[in-house]
Coordinates of C-alpha atoms and ligand atoms in Angstrom, one line a residue:
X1 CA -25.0 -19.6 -13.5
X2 CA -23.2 -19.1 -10.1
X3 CA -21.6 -15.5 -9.5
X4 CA -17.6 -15.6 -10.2
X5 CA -15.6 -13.0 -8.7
X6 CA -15.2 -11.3 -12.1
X7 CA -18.8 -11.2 -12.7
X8 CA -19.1 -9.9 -9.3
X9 CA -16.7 -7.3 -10.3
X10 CA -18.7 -6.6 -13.9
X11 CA -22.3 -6.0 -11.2
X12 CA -20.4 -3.1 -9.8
X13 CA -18.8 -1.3 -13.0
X14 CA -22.3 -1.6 -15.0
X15 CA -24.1 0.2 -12.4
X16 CA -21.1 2.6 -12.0
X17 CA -21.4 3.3 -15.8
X18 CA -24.8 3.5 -16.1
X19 CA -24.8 6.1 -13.4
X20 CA -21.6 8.0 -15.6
X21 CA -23.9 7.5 -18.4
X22 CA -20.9 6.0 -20.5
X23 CA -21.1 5.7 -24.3
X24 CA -20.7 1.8 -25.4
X25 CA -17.7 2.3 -26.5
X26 CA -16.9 3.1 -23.1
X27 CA -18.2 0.6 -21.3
X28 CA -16.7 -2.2 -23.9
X29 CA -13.6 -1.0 -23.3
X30 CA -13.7 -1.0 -19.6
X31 CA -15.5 -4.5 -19.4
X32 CA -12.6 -6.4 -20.9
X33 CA -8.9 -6.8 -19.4
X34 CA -6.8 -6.1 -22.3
X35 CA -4.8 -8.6 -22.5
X36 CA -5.0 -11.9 -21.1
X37 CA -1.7 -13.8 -20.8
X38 CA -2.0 -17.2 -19.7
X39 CA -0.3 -20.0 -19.8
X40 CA 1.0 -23.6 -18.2
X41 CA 4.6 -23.7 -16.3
X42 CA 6.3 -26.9 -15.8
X43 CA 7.8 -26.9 -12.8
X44 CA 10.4 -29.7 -11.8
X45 CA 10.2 -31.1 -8.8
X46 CA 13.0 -31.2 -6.1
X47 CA 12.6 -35.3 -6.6
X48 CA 12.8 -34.9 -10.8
X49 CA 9.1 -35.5 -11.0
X50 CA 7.2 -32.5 -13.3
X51 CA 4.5 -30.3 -11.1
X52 CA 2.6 -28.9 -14.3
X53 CA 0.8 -25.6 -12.4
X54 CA -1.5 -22.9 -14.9
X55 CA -0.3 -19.2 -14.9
X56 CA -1.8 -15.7 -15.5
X57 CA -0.8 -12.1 -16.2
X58 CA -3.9 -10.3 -16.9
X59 CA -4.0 -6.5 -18.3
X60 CA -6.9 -5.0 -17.2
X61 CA -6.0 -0.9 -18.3
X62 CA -3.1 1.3 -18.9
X63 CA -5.2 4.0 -19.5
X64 CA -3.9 6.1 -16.5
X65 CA -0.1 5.0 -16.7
X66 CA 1.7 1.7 -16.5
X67 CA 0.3 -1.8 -15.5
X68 CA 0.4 -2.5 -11.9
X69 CA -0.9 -5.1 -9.8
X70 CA 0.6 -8.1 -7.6
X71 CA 1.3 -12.0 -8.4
X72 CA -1.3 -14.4 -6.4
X73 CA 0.1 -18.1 -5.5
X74 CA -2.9 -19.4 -4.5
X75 CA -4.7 -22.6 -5.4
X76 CA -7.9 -20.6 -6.1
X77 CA -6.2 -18.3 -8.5
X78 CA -7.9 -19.0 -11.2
X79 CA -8.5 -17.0 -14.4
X80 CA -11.9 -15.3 -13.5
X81 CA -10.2 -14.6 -10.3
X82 CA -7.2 -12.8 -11.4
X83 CA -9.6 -11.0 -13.8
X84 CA -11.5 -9.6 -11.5
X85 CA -8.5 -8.5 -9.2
X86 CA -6.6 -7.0 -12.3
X87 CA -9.8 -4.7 -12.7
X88 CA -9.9 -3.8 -9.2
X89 CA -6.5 -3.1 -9.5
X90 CA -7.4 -0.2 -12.0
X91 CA -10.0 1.5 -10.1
X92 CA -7.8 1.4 -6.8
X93 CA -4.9 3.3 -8.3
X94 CA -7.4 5.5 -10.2
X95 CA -9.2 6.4 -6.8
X96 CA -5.9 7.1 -5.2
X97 CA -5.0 9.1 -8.5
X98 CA -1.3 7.2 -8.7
X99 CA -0.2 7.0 -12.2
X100 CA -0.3 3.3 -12.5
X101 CA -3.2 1.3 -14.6
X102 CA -4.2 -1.8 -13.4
X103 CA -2.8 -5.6 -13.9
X104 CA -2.9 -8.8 -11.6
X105 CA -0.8 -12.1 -11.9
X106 CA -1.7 -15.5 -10.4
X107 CA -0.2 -19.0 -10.0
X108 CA -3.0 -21.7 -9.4
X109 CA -0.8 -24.0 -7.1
X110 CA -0.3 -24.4 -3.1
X111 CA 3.0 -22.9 -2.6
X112 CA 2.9 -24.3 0.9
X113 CA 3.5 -27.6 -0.5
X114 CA 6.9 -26.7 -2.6
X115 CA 10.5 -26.3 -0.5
X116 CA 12.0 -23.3 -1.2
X117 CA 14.1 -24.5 -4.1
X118 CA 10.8 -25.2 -5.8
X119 CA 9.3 -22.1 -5.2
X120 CA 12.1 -19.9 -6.3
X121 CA 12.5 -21.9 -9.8
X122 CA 8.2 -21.5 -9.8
X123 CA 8.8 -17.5 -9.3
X124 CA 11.7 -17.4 -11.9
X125 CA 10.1 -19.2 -14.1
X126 CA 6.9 -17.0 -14.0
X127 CA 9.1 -14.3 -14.8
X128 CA 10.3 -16.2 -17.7
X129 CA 6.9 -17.0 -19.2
X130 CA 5.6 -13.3 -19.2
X131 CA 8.8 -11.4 -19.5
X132 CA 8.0 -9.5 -22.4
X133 CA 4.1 -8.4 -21.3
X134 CA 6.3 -7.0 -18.4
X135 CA 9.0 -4.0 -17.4
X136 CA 9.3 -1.1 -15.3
X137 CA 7.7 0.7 -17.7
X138 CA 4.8 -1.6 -19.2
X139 CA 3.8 -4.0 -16.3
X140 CA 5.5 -3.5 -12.5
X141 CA 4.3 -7.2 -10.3
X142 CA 3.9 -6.7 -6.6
X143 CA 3.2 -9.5 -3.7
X144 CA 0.0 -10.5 -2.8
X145 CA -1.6 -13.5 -1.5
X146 CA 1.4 -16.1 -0.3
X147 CA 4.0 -13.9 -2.5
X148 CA 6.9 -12.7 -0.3
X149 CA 9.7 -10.0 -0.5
X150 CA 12.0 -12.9 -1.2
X151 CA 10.0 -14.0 -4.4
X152 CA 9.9 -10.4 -5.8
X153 CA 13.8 -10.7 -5.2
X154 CA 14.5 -14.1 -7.5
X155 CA 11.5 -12.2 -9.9
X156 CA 13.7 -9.3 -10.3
X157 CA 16.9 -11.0 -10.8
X158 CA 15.5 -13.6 -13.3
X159 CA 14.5 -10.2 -15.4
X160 CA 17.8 -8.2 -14.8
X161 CA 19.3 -11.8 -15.6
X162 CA 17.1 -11.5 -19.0
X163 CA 16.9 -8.5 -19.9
X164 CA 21.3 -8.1 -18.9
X165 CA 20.3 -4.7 -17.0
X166 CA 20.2 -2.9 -13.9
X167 CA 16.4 -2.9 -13.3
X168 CA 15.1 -2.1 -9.5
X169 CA 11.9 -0.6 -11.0
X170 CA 11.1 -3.8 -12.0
X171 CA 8.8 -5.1 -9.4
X172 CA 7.6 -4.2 -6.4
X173 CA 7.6 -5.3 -2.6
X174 CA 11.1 -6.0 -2.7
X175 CA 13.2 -6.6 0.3
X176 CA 14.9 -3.4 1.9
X177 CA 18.2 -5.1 1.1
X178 CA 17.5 -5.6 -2.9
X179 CA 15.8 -2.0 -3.8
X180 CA 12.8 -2.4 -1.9
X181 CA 10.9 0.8 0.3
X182 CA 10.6 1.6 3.9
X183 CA 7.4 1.3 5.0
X184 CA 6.3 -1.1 2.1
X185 CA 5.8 -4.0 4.5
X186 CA 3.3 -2.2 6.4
X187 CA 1.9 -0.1 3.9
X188 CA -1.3 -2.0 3.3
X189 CA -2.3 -1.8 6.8
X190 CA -1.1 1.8 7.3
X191 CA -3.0 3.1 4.7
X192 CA -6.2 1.2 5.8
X193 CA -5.3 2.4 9.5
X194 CA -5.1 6.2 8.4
X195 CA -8.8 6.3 7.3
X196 CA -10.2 4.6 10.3
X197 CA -8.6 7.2 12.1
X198 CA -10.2 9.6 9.9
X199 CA -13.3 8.0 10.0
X200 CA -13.2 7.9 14.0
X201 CA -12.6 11.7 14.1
X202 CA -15.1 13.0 12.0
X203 CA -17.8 10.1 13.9
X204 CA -16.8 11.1 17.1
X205 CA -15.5 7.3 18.1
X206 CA -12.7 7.3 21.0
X207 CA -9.9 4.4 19.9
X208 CA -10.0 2.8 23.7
X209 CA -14.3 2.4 23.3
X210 CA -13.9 0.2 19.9
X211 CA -13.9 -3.7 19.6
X212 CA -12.1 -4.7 16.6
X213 CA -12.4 -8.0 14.6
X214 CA -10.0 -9.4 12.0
X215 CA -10.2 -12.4 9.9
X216 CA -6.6 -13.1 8.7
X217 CA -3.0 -12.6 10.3
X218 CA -0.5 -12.1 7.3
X219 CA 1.1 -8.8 6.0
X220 CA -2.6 -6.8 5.9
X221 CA -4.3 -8.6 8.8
X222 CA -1.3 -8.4 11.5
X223 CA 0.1 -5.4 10.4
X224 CA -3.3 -3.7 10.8
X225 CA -4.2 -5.8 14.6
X226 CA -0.9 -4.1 15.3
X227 CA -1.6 -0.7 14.8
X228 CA -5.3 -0.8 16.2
X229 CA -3.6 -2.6 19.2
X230 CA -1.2 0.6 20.0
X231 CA -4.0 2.9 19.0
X232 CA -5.5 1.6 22.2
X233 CA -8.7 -0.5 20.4
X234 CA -9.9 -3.5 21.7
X235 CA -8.4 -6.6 19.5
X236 CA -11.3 -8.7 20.0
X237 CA -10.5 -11.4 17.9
X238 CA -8.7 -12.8 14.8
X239 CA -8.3 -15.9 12.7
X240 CA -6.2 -17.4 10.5
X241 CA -6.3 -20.1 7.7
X242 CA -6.7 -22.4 10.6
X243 CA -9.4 -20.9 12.5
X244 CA -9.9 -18.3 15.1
X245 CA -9.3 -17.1 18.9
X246 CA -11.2 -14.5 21.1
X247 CA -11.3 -13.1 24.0
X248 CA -13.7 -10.6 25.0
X249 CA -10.9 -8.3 26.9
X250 CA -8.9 -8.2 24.3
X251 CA -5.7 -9.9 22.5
X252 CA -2.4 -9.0 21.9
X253 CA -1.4 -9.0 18.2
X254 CA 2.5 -8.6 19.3
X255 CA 2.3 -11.4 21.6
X256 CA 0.6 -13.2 18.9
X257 CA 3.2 -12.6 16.3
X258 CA 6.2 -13.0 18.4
X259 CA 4.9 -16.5 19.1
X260 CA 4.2 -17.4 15.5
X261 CA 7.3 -15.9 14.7
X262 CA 9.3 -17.7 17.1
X263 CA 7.9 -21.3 17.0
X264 CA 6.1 -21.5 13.7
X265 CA 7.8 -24.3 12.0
X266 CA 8.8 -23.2 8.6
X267 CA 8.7 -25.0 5.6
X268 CA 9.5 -23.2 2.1
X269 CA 9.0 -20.0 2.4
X270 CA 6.1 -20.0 5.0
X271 CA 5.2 -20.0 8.5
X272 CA 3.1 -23.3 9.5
X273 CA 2.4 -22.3 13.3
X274 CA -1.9 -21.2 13.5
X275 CA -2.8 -17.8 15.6
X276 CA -5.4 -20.4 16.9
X277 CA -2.6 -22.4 18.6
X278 CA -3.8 -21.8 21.9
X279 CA -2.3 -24.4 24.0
X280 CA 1.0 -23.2 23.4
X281 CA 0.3 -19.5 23.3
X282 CA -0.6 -20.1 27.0
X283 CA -3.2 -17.3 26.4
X284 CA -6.2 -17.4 29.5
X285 CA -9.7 -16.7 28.5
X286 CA -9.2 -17.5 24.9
X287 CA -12.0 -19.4 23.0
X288 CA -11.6 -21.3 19.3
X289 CA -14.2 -20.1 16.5
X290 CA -14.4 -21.0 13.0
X291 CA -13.7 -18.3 10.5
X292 CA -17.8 -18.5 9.7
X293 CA -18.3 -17.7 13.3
X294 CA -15.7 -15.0 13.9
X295 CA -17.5 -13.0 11.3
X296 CA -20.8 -12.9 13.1
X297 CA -19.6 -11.7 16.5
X298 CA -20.4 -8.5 18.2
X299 CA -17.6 -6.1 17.6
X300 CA -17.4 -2.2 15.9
X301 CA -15.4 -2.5 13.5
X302 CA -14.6 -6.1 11.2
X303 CA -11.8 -6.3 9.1
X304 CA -11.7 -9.2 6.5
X305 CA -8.5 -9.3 5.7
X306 CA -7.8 -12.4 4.0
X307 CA -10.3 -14.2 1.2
X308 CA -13.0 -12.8 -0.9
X309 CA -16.5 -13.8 -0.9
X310 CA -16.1 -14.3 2.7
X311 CA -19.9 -11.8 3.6
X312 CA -22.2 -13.0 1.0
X313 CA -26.1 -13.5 1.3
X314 CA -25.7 -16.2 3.3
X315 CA -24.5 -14.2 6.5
X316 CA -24.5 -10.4 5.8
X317 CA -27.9 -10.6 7.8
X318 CA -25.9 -12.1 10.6
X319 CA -22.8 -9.4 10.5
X320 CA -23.1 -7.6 14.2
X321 CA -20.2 -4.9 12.9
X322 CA -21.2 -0.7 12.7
X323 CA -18.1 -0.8 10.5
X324 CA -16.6 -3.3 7.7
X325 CA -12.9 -1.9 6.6
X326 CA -11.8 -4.5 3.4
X327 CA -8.6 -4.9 3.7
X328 CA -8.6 -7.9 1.9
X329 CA -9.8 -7.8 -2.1
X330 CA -13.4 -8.6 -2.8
X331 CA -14.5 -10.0 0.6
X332 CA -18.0 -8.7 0.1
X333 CA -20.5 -9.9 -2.9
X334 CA -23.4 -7.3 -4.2
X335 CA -25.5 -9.1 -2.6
X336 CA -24.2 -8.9 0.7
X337 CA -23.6 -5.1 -0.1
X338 CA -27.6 -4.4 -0.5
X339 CA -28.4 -6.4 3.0
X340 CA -25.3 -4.2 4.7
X341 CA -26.7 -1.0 3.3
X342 CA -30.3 -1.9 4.8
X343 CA -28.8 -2.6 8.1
X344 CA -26.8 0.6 8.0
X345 CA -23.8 -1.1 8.3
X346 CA -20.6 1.3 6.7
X347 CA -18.6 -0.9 3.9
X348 CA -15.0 1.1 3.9
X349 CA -14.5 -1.0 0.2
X350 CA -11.1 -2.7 -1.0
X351 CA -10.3 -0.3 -3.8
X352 CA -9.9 2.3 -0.8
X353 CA -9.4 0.7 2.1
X354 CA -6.3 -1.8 0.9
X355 CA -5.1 0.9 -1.4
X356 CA -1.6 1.7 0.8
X357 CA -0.1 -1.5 -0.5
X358 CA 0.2 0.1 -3.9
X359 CA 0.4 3.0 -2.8
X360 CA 3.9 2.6 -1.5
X361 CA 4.6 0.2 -4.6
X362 CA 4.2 3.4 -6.7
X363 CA 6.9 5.3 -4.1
X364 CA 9.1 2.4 -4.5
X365 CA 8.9 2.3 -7.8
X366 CA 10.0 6.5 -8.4
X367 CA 13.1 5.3 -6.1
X368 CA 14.1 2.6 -8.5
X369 CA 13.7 5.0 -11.2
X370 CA 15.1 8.1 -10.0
X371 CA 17.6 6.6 -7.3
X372 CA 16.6 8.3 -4.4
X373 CA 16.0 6.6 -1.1
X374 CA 13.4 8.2 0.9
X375 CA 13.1 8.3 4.9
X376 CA 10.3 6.1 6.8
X377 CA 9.2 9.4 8.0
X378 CA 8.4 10.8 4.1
X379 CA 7.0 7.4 2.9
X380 CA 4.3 7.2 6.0
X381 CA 3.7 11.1 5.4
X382 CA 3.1 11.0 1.7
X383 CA 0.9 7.4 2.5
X384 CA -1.2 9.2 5.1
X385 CA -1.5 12.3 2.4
X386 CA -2.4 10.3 -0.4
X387 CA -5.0 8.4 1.3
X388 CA -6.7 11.5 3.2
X389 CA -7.0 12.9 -0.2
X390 CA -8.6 9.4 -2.1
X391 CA -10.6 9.5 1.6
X392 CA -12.0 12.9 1.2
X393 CA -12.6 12.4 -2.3
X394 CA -14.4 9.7 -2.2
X395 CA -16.3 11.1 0.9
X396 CA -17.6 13.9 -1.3
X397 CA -19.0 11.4 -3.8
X398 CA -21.0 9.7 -1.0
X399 CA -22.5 13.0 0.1
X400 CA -23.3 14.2 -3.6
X401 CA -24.9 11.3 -4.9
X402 CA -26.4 9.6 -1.7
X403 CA -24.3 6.0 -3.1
X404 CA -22.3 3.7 -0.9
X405 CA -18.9 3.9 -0.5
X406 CA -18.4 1.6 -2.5
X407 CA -20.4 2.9 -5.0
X408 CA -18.6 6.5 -4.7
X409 CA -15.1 4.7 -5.1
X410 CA -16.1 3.3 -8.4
X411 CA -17.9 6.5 -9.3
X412 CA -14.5 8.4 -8.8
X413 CA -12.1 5.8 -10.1
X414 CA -14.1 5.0 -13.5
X415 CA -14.4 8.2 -14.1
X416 CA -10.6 9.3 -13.7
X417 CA -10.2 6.4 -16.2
X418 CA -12.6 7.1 -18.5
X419 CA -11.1 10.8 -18.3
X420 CA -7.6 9.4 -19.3
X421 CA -9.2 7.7 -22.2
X422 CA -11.1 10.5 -23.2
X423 CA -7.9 12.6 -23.3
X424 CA -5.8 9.7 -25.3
X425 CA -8.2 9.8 -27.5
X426 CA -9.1 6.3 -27.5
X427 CA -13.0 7.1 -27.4
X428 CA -14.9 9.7 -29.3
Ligands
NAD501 P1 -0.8 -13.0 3.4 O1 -0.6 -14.3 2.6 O2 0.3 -12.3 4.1 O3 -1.9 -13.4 4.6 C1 -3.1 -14.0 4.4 C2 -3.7 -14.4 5.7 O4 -5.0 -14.9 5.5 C3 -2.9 -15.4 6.5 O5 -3.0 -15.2 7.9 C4 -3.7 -16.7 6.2 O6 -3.6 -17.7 7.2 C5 -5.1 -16.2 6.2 N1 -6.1 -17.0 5.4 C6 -5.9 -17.8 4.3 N2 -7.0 -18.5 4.0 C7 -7.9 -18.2 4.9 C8 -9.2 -18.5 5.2 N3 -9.8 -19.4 4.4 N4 -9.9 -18.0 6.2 C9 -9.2 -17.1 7.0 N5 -8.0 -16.7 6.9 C10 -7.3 -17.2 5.9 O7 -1.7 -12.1 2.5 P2 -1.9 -10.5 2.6 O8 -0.9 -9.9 1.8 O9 -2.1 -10.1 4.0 O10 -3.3 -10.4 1.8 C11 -4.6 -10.6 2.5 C12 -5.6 -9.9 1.6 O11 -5.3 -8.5 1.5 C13 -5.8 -10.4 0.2 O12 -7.1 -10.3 -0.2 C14 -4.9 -9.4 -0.6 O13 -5.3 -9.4 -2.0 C15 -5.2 -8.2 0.1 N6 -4.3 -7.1 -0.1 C16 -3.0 -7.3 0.3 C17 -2.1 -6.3 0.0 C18 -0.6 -6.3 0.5 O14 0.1 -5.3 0.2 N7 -0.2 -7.4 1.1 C19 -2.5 -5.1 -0.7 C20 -3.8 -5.0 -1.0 C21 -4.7 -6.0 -0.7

């Protein structure tokens, strides 16, 4: 049978729980989302025709605290999909110890082929659908793949609408001017950033001697070329949905985004211009690739920061990388994992290395319930806390046990769950 993300997902816990030596009550518990919500939303077209699109909310655990986990519009999203993303979702917040279980949403359509009209009554409607699965203190959505600040805006007012309350604590990833957090934007990408820079100390690496590689130029991706850009690495090359650009001495991620920003025709919600648009970026030395073949080239560090499955068996042998940072969720099968490990190739994984996003969801979400409004300066200095510690803790795993870090990560986050069960009393 061929690998789905979720059983991709399952390859990684049974080991982890096998190594906790778990009782089977345990590990049934931890196999299984809780609850699966799914079900079909009819959307009507701007031109009266119907657009009939299938919809998700899984629960993986609330073992630790409160559902949490974003709302995919992708048309991949499919159920096995947003399975495996809700579990991931409770082992990131449990290896950043934030008091938040672990949930993911999904919406198996194109969003880029809807106006905006269409994609506001899609997000409302969503809303509507799994409105009582959800609330600020059962199940808080977030953005993630093609899900903007201005969706989690109509999400939140569709439940205040509802639910006839006051309700910023509802969601997360909301725009600044409708309850959302400074520094959320960026979070994803700051929090991955911090531990490279941790990880370059402690190795010895000098910023201005590393080549950087990313695959994928939306809220992780650019954020992330951004940062490493003023850090003073190299930006060797990055892709989009449409391909890829490089040039050896380097690319500029601001010049890149100030030219998507500015002449990227928009339609709906999104931007249409390509970071491979190179005629009209007027770059020199820059050369296409494929997404395959910007994955293979010679760089330091690699940042997949868009798909998963994108290093599988089929080219982990090929990776030229020292260092692969995930921001992007599940970009790297087991497989792939074992032929990295051989080649002594570092795997930062997903449930640490993207962990900022939420993160700063969970600091967003004690301002919606407490009313505060905290600086930019106290958001990126809790982040940068938050992540040293899940960093360092996760570190001392790898030197303990001799594992991966990915296999630490899990190690650390099962455990704190399986803790929080422990002291519930939900397993003898
Ligand atoms: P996004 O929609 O802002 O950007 C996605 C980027 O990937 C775009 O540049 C798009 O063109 C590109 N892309 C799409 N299909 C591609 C393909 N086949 N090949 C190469 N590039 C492709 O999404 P995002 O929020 O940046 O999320 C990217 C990844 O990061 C996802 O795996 C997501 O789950 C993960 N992530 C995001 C957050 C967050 O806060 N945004 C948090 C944690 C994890």
């Amino acid at each position: 049978m061929p690998s789905t993300p979720f059983s991709r997902f399952i390859v990684l816990l049974e080991r982890t729980m096998e190594q906790l030596e778990l009782s089977a009550q345990e590990r049934a518990l931890l196999r299984e989302p809780q609850f699966v919500h799914r079900q079909s939303i009819d959307l009507v077209r701007d031109d009266g025709s119907h657009l009939v699109v299938p919809a998700y909310r899984v629960q993986h655990s609330d073992a630790r605290g409160p559902y949490k986990g974003g709302i995919r519009f992708h048309p991949a999203a499919d159920l096995e999909e947003v399975k495996a993303l809700a579990a991931l979702m409770s082992i990131k917040t449990a290896v950043v110890g934030i008091p938040f279980g672990g949930a993911k949403g999904g919406v198996q359509c194109n969003p880029k082929e809807l106006s905006s009209a269409e994609l506001q009554r899609l997000s409302r409607a969503y809303v509507r659908t799994f409105a009582e699965h959800l609330g600020p203190e059962r199940d808080i959505p977030a953005p993630d793949v093609n899900s903007t600040p201005a969706i989690m805006a109509w999400m939140r007012d569709e439940y205040e609408k509802m639910t006839n309350s006051f309700a910023p604590a509802f969601i997360t990833g909301k725009p600044m001017s409708y309850g959302g957090s400074l520094g959320r934007d960026t979070a994803t990408a700051r929090g991955g950033f911090f531990l490279l820079q941790e990880l370059m100390q402690s190795e010895g690496m000098q910023a201005r001697h590393l080549r950087v590689i990313l695959q994928g130029f939306g809220n992780a991706g650019a954020n992330m070329a951004h940062f490493l850009h003023h850090a003073g690495c190299t930006i060797v090359a990055i892709s989009d949905s449409q391909g890829g650009i490089v040039a050896e001495e380097g690319l500029d991620p601001v010049r890149i985004r100030q030219y998507k920003n500015q002449t990227g025709s928009v339609k709906g919600e999104y931007c249409e211009g390509s970071v491979c648009d190179i005629e009209r970026m007027k770059l020199d030395h820059v050369r296409h690739v494929t997404n395959e073949e910007l994955l293979e080239l010679p760089c330091d560090i690699l940042i997949p920061a868009a798909l998963d499955t994108v290093i599988s068996e089929r080219n982990a042998a090929k990776i030229q990388a020292r260092y692969i940072v995930e921001l992007a969720n599940g970009p790297t099968t087991p497989e792939a994992d074992a032929i990295l490990q051989d080649r002594g190739i570092t795997v930062l994984p997903d449930v640490l290395a993207n962990a900022g996003g939420v993160t700063v969801s969970y600091f967003e979400w004690v301002q919606g319930r407490s009313g505060e409004r905290w600086t930019a300066e106290r958001v990126d200095a809790e982040l940068k806390r938050t992540m040293l510690d899940a960093f360092s803790a996760v570190r001392a795993e790898v030197r303990q046990n001799g594992v991966t870090y990915r296999e630490a990560a899990f190690i650390l986050g099962v455990r704190r769950i399986v803790e929080s069960m422990r002291a519930r009393g939900w397993v003898g």
